[in-house]
Coordinates of C-alpha atoms and ligand atoms in Angstrom, one line a residue:
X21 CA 0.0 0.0 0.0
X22 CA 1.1 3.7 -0.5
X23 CA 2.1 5.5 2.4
X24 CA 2.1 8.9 -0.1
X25 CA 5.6 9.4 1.6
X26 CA 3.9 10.3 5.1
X27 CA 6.4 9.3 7.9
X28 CA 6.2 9.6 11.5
X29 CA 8.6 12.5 11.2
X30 CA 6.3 14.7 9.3
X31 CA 3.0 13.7 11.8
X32 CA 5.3 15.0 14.4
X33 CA 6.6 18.0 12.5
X34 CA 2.8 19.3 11.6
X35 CA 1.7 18.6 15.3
X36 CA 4.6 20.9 16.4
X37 CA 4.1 23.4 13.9
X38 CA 0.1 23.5 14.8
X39 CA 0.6 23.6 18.6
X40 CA 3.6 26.4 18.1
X41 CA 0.9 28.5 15.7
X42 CA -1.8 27.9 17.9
X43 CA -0.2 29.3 20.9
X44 CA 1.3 32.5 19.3
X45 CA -2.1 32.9 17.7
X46 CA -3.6 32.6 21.8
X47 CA -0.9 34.6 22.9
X48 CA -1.1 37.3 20.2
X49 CA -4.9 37.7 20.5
X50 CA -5.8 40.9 22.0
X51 CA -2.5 42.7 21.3
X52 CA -1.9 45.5 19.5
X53 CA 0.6 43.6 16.9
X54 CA -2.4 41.6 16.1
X55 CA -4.1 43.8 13.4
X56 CA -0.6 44.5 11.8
X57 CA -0.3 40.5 11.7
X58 CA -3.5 39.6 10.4
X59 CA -3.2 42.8 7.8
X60 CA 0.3 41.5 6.5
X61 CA -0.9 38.0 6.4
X62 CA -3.5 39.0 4.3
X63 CA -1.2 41.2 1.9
X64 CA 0.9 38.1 1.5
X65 CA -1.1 35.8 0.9
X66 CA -3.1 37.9 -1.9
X67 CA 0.0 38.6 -3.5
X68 CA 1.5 35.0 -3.2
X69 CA -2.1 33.7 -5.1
X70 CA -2.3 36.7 -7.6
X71 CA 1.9 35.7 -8.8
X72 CA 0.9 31.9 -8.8
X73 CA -2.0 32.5 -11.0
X74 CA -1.2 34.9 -13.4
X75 CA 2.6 34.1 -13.2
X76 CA 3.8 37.2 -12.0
X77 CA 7.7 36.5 -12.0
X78 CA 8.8 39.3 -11.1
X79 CA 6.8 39.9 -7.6
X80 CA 6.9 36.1 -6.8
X81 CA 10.7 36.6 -7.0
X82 CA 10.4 39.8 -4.8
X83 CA 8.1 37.9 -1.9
X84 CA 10.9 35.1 -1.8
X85 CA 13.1 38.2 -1.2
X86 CA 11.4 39.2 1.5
X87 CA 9.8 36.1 3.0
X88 CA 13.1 36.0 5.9
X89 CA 12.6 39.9 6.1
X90 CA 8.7 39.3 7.2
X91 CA 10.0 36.8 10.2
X92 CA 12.4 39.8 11.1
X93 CA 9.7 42.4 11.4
X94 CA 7.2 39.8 13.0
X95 CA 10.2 39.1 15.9
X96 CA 11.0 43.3 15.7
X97 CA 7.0 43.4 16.2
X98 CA 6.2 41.5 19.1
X99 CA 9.1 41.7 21.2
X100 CA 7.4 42.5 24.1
X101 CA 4.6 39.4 23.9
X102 CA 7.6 37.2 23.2
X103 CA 9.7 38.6 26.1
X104 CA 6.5 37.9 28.3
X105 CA 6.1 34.1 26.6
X106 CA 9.7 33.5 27.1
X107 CA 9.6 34.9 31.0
X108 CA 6.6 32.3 31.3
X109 CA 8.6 29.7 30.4
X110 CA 11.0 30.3 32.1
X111 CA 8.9 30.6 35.2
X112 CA 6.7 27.2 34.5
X113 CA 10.1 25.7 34.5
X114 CA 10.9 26.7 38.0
X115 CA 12.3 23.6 39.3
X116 CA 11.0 22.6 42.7
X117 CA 14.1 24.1 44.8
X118 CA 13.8 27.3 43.4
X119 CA 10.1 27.1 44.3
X120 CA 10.9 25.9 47.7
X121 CA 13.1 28.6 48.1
X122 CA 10.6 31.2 46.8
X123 CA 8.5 29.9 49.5
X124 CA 11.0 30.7 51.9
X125 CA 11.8 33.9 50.3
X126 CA 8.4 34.8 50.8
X127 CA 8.3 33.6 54.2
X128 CA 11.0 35.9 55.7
X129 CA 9.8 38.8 53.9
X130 CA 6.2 37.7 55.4
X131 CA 7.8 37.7 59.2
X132 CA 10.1 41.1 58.7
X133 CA 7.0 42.7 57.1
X134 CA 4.9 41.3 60.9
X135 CA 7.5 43.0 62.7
X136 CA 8.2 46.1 61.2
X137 CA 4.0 46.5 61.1
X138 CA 4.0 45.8 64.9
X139 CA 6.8 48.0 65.4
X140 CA 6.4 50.9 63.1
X141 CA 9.5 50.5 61.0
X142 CA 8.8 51.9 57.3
X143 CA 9.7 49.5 54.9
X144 CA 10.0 49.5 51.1
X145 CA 11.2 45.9 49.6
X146 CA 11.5 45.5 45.6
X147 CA 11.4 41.9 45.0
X148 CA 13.3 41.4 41.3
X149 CA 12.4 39.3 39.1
X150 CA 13.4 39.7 34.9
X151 CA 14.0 43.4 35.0
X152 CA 17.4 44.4 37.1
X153 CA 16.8 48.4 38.1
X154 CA 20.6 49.3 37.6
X155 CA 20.1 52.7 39.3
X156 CA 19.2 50.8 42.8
X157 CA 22.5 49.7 42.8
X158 CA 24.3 52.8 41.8
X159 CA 22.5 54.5 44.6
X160 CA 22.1 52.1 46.9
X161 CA 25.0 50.3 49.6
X162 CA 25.7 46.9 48.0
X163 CA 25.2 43.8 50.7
X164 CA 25.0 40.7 48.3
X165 CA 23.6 38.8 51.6
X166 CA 21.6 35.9 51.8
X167 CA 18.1 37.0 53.2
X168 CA 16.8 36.0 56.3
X169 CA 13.8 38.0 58.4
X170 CA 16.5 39.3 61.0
X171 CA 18.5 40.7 58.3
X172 CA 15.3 42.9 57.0
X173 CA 14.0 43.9 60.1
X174 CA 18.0 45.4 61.3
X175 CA 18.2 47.4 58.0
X176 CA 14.7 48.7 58.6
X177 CA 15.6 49.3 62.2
X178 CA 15.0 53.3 62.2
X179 CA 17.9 56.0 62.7
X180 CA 20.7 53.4 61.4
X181 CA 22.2 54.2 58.1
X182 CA 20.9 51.9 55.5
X183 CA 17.3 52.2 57.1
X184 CA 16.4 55.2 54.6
X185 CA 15.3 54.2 50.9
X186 CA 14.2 50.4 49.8
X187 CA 15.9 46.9 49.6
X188 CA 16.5 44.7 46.2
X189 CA 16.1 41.2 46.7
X190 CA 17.0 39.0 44.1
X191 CA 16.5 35.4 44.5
X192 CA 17.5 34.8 48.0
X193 CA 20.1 37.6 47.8
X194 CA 19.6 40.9 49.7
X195 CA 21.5 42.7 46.8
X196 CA 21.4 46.7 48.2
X197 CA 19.6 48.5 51.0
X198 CA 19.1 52.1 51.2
X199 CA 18.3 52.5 47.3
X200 CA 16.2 55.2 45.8
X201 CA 13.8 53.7 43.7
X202 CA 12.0 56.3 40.9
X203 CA 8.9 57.9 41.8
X204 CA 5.5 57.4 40.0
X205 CA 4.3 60.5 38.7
X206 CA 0.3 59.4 39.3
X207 CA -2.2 61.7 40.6
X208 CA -4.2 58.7 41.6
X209 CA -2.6 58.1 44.6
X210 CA -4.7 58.4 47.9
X211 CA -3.7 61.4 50.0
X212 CA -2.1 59.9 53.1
X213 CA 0.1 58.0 50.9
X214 CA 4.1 59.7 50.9
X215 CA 7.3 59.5 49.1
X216 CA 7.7 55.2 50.2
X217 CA 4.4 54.3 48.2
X218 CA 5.4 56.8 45.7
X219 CA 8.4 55.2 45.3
X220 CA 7.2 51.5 45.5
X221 CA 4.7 52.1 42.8
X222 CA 7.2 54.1 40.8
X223 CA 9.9 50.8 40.3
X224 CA 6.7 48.7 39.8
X225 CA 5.8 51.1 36.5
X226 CA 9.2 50.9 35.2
X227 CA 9.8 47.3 35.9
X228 CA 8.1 43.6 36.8
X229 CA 9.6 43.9 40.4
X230 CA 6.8 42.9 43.3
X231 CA 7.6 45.9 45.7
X232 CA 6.0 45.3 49.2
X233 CA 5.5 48.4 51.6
X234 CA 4.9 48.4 55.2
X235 CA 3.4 52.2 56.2
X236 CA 6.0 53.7 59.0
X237 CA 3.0 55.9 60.0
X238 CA 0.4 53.5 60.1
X239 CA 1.8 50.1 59.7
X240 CA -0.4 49.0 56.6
X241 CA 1.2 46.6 54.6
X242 CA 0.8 46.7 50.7
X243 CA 2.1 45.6 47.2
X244 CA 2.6 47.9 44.0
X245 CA 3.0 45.5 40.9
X246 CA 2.3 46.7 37.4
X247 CA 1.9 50.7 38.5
X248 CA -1.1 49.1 40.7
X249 CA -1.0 49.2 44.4
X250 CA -2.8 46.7 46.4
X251 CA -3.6 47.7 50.1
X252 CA -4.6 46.4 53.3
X253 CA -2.8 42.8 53.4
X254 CA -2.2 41.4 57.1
X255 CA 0.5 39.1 56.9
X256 CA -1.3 35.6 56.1
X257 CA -2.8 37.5 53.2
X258 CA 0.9 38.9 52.2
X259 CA 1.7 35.4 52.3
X260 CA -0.9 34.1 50.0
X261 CA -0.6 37.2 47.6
X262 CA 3.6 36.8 46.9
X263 CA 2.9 33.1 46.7
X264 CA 0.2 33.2 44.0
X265 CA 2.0 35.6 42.6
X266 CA 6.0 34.1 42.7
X267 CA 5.4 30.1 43.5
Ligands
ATP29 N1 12.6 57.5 45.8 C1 12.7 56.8 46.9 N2 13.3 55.6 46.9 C2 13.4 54.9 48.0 N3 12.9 55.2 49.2 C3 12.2 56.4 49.3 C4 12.1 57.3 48.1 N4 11.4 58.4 48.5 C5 11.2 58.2 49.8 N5 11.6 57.0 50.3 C6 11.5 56.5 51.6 O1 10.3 56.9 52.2 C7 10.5 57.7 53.3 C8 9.6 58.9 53.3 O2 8.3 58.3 53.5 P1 7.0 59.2 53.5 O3 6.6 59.4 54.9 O4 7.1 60.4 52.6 O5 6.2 58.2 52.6 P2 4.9 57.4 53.0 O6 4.5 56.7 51.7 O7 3.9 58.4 53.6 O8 5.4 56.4 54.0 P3 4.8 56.1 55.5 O9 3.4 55.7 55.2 O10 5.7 55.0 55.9 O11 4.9 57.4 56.2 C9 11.9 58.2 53.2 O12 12.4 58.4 54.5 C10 12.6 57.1 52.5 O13 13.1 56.1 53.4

């Protein structure tokens, strides 16, 4: 019997290719690329009918110019969606030590964040993850220590000299205290809200960091993430939050 030359290899090679088109095509829905996409497909297509038909040498000999070009602009295009696919990834491929020690990450940021609340400390706590915010360390001290609650709560402690500005953690890394993150220019934040929000919500516009603030004047705890700043977490709901959000 004829097998018209199907292998396994080519099943395999279309079921890539339609899982690989249908997940851009998911991804890409929604975007602003996506009218550009669908409007070039469309063009190329047309045009790749309209040469085969009427034998149009000239322009079918143009669009295998520029076929390699089109992949070029598509990547040029979409950098942003594939940076964000490529951070997922990366993310879903968290093996499960560096999710246990995101959990514990979490956890001493959780207990420093209880005591400073209890004890009035103002805190401001950028927690990295893609983007690194080089001006933190060019104004900040450098520490490269690994994190613990005790070490949190001692450079929070108030009138000692790294207690002023926020922290950048980076894996389990304390990376710099006493860094001046930038400040959100937003007229939408609520009056009693100072400079450490400010701040906090600033480095989460500019950047994916998870910044967590604990209110010196009132001890509220809260998170800016995206140029959004989510208020009134006690510490069990801090902990739930980062974890949803990291683990
Ligand atoms: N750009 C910045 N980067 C890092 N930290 C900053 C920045 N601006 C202010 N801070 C921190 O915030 C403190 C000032 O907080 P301020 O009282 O104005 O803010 P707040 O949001 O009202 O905070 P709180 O509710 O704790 O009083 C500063 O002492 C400093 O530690």
């Amino acid at each position: 019997m004829r097998s018209y030359g199907l292998t396994l290899s080519w099943v395999v090679e279309i079921l890539i290719i339609a899982v690989v088109i249908y997940q851009v095509w998911k991804l890409l829905q929604g975007t602003r690329g996506v009218q550009v996409l669908t409007g070039l497909l469309i063009v190329l297509v047309v045009l790749t009918l309209f040469s085969a038909v009427l034998h149009l040498r000239v322009v079918t000999e143009l669009i295998r110019l520029f076929s390699p070009s089109f992949f070029v602009a598509l990547v040029v295009l979409f950098q942003p969606e594939l940076r964000q696919v490529l951070a997922e990834v990366g993310r879903r491929s968290v093996t499960s030590s560096g999710r246990q020690q995101q959990a514990e990450v979490i956890e001493h940021i959780v207990n420093a964040a209880e005591i400073c609340q209890r004890e009035r400390f103002g805190v401001l706590i950028s927690m990295e993850r893609e983007d690194l915010y080089r001006p933190a360390r060019d104004t900040g001290t450098l520490l490269d220590a690994k994190l613990s609650a005790d070490l949190l709560v001692t450079v929070f402690y108030p009138r000692t000299p790294l207690h002023d500005g926020g922290v950048v953690i980076r894996d389990n890394r304390l990376v710099v205290a006493a860094a001046v993150f930038p400040l959100s220019e937003t007229d939408r934040l609520e009056r009693p809200l100072g400079l450490r929000h400010r701040a906090a919500l600033g480095l989460s516009e500019m950047t994916d960091a998870i910044v967590v603030v604990v209110s010196e004047e009132t001890g509220a705890i809260s998170i800016a993430l995206e140029g959004k700043l989510e208020r009134h977490f006690d510490p069990n709901r801090l902990r739930a939050r980062l974890t949803e959000i990291l683990v």
